[in-house]
Coordinates of C-alpha atoms and ligand atoms in Angstrom, one line a residue:
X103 CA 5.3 -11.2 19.2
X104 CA 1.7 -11.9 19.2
X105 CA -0.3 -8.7 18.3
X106 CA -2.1 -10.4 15.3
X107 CA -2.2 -14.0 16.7
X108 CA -5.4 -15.5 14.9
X109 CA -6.0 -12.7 13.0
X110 CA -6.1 -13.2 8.9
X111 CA -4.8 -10.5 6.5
X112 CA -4.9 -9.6 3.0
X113 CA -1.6 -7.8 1.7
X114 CA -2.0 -6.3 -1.7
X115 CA 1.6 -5.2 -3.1
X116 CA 3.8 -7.8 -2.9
X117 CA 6.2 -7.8 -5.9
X118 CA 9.5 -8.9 -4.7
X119 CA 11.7 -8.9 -1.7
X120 CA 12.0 -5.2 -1.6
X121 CA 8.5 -4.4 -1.5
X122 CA 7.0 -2.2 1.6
X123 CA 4.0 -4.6 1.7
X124 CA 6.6 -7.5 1.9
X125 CA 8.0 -6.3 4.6
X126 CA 4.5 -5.9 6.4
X127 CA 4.0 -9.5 5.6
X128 CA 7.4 -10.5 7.3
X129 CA 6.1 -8.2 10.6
X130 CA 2.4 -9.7 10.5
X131 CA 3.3 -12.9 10.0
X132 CA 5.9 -12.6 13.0
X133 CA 2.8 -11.3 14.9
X134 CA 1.1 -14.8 14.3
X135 CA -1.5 -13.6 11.7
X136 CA -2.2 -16.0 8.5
X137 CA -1.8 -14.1 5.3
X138 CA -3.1 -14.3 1.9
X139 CA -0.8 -12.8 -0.7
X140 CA -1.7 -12.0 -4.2
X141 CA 0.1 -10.7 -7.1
X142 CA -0.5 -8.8 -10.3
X143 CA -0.3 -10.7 -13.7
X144 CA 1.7 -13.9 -13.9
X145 CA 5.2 -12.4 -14.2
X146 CA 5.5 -11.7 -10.5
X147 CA 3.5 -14.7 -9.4
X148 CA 6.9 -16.8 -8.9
X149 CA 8.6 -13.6 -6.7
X150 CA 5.4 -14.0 -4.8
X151 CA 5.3 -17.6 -4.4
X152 CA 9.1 -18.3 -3.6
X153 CA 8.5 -15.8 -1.1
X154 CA 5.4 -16.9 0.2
X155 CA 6.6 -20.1 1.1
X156 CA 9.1 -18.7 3.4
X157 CA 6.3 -17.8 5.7
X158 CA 4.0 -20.3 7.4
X159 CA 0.1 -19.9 6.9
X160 CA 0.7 -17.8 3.8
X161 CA -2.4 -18.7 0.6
X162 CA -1.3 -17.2 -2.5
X163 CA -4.2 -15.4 -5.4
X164 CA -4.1 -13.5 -8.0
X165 CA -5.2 -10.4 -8.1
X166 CA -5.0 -7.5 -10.4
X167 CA -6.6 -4.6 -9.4
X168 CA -7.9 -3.4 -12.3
X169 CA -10.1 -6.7 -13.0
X170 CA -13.0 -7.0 -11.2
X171 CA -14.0 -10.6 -12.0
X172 CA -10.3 -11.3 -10.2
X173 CA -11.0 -8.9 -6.9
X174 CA -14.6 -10.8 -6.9
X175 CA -12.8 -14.5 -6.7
X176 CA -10.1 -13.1 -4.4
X177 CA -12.6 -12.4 -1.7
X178 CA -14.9 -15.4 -2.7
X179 CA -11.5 -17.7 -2.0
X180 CA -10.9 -15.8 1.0
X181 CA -14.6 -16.4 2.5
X182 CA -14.5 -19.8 1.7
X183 CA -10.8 -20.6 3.3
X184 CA -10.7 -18.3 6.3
X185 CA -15.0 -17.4 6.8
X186 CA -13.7 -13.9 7.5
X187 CA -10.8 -11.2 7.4
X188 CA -9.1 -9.1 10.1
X189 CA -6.7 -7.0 8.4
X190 CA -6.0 -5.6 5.2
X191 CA -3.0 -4.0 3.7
X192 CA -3.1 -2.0 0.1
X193 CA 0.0 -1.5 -1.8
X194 CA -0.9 -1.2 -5.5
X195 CA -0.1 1.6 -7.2
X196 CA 1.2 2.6 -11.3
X197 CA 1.6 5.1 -13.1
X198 CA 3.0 4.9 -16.9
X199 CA 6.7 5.6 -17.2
X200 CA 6.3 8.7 -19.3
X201 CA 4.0 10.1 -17.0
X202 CA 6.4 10.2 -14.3
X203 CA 9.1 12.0 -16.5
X204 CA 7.6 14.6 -18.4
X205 CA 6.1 18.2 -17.3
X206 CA 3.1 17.5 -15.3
X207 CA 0.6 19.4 -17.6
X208 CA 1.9 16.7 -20.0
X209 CA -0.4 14.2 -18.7
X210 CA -2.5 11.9 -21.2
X211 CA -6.4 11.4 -20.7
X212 CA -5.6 7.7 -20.4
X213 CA -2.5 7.8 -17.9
X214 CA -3.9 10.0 -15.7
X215 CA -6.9 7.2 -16.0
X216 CA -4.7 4.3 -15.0
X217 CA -2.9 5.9 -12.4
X218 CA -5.8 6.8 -10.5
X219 CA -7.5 3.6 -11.2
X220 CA -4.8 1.7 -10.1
X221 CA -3.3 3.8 -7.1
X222 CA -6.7 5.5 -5.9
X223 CA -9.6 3.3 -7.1
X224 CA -8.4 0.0 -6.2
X225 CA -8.3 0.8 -2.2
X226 CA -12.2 1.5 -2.6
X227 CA -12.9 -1.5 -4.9
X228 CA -10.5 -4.0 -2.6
X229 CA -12.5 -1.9 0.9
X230 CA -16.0 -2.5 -0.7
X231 CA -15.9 -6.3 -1.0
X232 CA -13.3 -6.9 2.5
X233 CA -15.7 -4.8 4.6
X234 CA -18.3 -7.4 5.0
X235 CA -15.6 -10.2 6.1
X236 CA -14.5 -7.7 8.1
X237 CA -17.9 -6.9 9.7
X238 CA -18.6 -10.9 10.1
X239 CA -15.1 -10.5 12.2
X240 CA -16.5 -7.7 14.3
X241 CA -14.7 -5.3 13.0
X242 CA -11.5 -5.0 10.6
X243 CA -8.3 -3.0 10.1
X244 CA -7.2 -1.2 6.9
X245 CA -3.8 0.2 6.1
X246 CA -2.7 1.7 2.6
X247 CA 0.1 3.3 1.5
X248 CA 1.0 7.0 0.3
X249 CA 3.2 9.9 -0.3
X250 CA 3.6 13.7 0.9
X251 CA 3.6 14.1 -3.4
X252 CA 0.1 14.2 -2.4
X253 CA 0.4 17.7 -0.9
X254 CA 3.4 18.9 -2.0
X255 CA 5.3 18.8 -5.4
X256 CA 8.0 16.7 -6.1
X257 CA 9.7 16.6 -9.5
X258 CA 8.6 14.2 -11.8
X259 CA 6.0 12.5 -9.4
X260 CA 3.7 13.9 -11.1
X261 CA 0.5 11.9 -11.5
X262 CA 1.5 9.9 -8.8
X263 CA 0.9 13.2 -6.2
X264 CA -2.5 13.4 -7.4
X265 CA -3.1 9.7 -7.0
X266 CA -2.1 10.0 -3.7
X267 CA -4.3 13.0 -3.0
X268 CA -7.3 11.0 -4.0
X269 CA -5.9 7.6 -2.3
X270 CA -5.7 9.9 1.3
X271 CA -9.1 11.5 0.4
X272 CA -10.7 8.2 0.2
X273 CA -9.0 6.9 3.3
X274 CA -11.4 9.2 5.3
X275 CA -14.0 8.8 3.3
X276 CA -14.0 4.8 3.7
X277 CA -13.0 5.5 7.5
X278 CA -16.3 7.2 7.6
X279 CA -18.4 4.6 5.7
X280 CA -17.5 2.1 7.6
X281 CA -16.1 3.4 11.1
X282 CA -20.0 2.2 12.6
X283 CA -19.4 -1.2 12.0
X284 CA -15.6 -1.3 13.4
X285 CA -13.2 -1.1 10.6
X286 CA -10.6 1.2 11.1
X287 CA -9.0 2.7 7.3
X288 CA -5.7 4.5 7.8
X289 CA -3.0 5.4 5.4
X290 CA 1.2 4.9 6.2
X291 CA 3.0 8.3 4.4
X292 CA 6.5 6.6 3.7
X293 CA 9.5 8.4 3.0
X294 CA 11.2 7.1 -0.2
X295 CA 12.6 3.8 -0.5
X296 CA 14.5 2.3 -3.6
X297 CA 11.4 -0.3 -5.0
X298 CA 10.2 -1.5 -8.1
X299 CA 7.4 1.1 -8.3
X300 CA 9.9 4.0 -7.0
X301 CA 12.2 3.0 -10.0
X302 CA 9.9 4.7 -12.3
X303 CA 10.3 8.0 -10.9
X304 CA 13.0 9.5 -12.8
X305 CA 15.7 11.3 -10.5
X306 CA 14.8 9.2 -7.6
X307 CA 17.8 8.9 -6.2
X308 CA 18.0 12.5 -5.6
X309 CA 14.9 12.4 -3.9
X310 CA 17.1 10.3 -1.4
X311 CA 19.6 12.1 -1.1
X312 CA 17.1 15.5 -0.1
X313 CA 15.9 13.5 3.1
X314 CA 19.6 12.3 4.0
X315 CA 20.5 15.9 4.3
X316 CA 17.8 17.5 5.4
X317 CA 14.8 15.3 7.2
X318 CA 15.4 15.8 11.3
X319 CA 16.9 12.4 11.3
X320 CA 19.2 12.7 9.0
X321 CA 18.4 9.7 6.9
X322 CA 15.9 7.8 5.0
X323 CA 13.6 4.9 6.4
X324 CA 13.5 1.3 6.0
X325 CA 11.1 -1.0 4.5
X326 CA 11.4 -2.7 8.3
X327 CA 9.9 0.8 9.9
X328 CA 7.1 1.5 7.9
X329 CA 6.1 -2.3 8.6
X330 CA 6.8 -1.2 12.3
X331 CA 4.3 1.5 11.8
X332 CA 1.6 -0.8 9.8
X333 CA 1.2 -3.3 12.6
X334 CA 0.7 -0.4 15.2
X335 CA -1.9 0.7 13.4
X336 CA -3.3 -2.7 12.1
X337 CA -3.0 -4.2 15.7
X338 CA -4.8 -3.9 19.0
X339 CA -2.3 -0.4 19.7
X340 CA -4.3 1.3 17.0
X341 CA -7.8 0.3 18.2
X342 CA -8.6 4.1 18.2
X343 CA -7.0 5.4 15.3
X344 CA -9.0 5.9 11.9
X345 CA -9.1 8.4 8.8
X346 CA -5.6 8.8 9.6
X347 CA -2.2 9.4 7.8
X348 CA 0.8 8.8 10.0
X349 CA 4.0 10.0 8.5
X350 CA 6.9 7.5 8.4
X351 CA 9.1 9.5 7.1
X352 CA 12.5 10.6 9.1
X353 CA 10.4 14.0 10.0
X354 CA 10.7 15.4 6.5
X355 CA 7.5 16.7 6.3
X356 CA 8.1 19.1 9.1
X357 CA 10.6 21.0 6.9
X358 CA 10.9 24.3 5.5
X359 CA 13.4 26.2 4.8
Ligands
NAD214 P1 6.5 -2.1 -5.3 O1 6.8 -1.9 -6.8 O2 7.2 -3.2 -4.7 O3 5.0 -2.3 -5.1 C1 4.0 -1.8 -5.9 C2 3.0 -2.9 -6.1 O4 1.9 -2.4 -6.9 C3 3.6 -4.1 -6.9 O5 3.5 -5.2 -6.1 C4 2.8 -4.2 -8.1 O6 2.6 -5.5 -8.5 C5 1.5 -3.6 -7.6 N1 0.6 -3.3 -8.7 C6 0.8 -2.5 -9.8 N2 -0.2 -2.5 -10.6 C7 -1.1 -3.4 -10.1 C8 -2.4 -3.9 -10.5 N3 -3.0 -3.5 -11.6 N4 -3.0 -4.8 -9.7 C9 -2.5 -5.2 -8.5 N5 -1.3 -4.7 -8.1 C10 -0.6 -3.9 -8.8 O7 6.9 -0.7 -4.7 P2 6.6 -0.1 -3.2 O8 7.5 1.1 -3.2 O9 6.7 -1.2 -2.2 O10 5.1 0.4 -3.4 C11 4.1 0.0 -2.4 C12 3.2 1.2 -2.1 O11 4.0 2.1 -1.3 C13 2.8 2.0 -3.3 O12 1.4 2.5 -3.1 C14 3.7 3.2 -3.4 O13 3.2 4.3 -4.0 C15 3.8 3.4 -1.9 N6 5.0 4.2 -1.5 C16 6.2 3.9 -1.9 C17 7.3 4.8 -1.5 C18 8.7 4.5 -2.0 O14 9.5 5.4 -2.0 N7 9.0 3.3 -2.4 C19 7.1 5.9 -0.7 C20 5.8 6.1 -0.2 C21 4.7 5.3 -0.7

């Protein structure tokens, strides 16, 4: 278990124990990379930090997305500390509650803002600033996370599908930026697992219960197998893999009818 030994990551996402980028920081950290965490606004920061410290090499930060004096010291810290960064994993994403409940066409100016800002926005403001630790590193790997709502509609996700349409969009337009200097951007298209941020889609659970019964496996995935997939393509495995979106998902998307 060694793919990321000496490697440092950033994980973006972390909100408690059930959290996909949690479990990426269980795999990476099992690879031998040294991780900083950060968490969003000081209500989570305890989840983070009690889980933190059940990992060796693990700094904690904050880090809200939205706040670019915060994203600024983040990577300032991170310089300082570790001189460089290998890999980077994004999993921020909100959308307001009503938003992911009412008609589509309901959407406000201002949550249609925020989701986007937070979900979309924040993978090119966190990519703008980790590129040139990445570039001092020879080169850098860059994994966020998305949906098939992107591309298809599912009910109530809303403004979340189009956050993930521009999150996907700028994966391959940041893979193309910055493919010259080595550092790869990829997105992981998860199939849905019961989290914080998937409790604000109402009628999850049926959601569920659609890929039980009809992806080719017959089930849902893990938190464990998408982390699977995020050090394939974060490792050495992935070296030639970029502006990608690799589905995770049980097969579902191959459906039809
Ligand atoms: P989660 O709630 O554990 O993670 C979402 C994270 O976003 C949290 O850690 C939260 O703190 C963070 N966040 C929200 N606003 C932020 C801000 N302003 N600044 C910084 N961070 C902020 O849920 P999750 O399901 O693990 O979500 C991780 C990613 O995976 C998200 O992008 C989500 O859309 C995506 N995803 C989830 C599923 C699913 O079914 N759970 C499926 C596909 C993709």
């Amino acid at each position: 278990m060694t793919q990321l030994t000496s490697k440092v990551g950033l994980i973006v996402g972390v909100a408690n124990k059930r959290s996909i980028a949690w479990a990426i920081a269980q795999a990476a950290s099992a690879e031998g990379a040294s991780l900083i965490l950060t968490y969003a606004g000081e209500r989570l920061e305890e989840n983070v930090r009690e889980l933190a410290a059940t990992l060796p090499n693990v700094t904690v930060l904050p880090c809200d997305v939205t706040d670019d004096v915060q994203i600024d010291a983040l990577f300032e810290n991170i310089q300082t500390q570790h001189g460089g960064l290998d890999f980077m994993v994004h999993g921020a994403a909100y959308a307001l509650r009503e938003d992911l409940a009412a008609p589509f066409s309901q959407t406000s100016r201002e949550g249609f803002r925020i989701a986007l800002e937070v979900s979309a926005y924040s993978l090119v403001a966190l990519t703008r600033r980790a590129a040139p630790l990445m570039a001092a590193r020879g080169g850098g790997s860059i994994v966020t996370l998305t949906y098939l709502g992107s591309d298809r509609v599912f009910t109530n996700y809303n403004v979340m599908g189009v956050a993930k349409a521009a999150l996907e969009a700028s994966v391959r337009y940041l893979a193309s930026d910055l493919g010259p200097q080595g550092i790869r951007v990829n997105a992981i298209s998860a199939g849905p697992i019961k989290t914080l941020a998937a409790s604000g889609v109402s009628g999850f659970s049926s959601i569920l219960q659609t890929y039980r019964d009809r992806a080719p496996l017959r089930r849902t995935v893990d938190t464990s197998e998408v982390a699977a997939a995020a050090i394939f393509l974060l490792g050495p495995a992935g070296r030639g893999i970029t502006a990608e979106v690799l589905m995770v998902d049980a097969g579902f998307h191959a459906m039809g009818v």
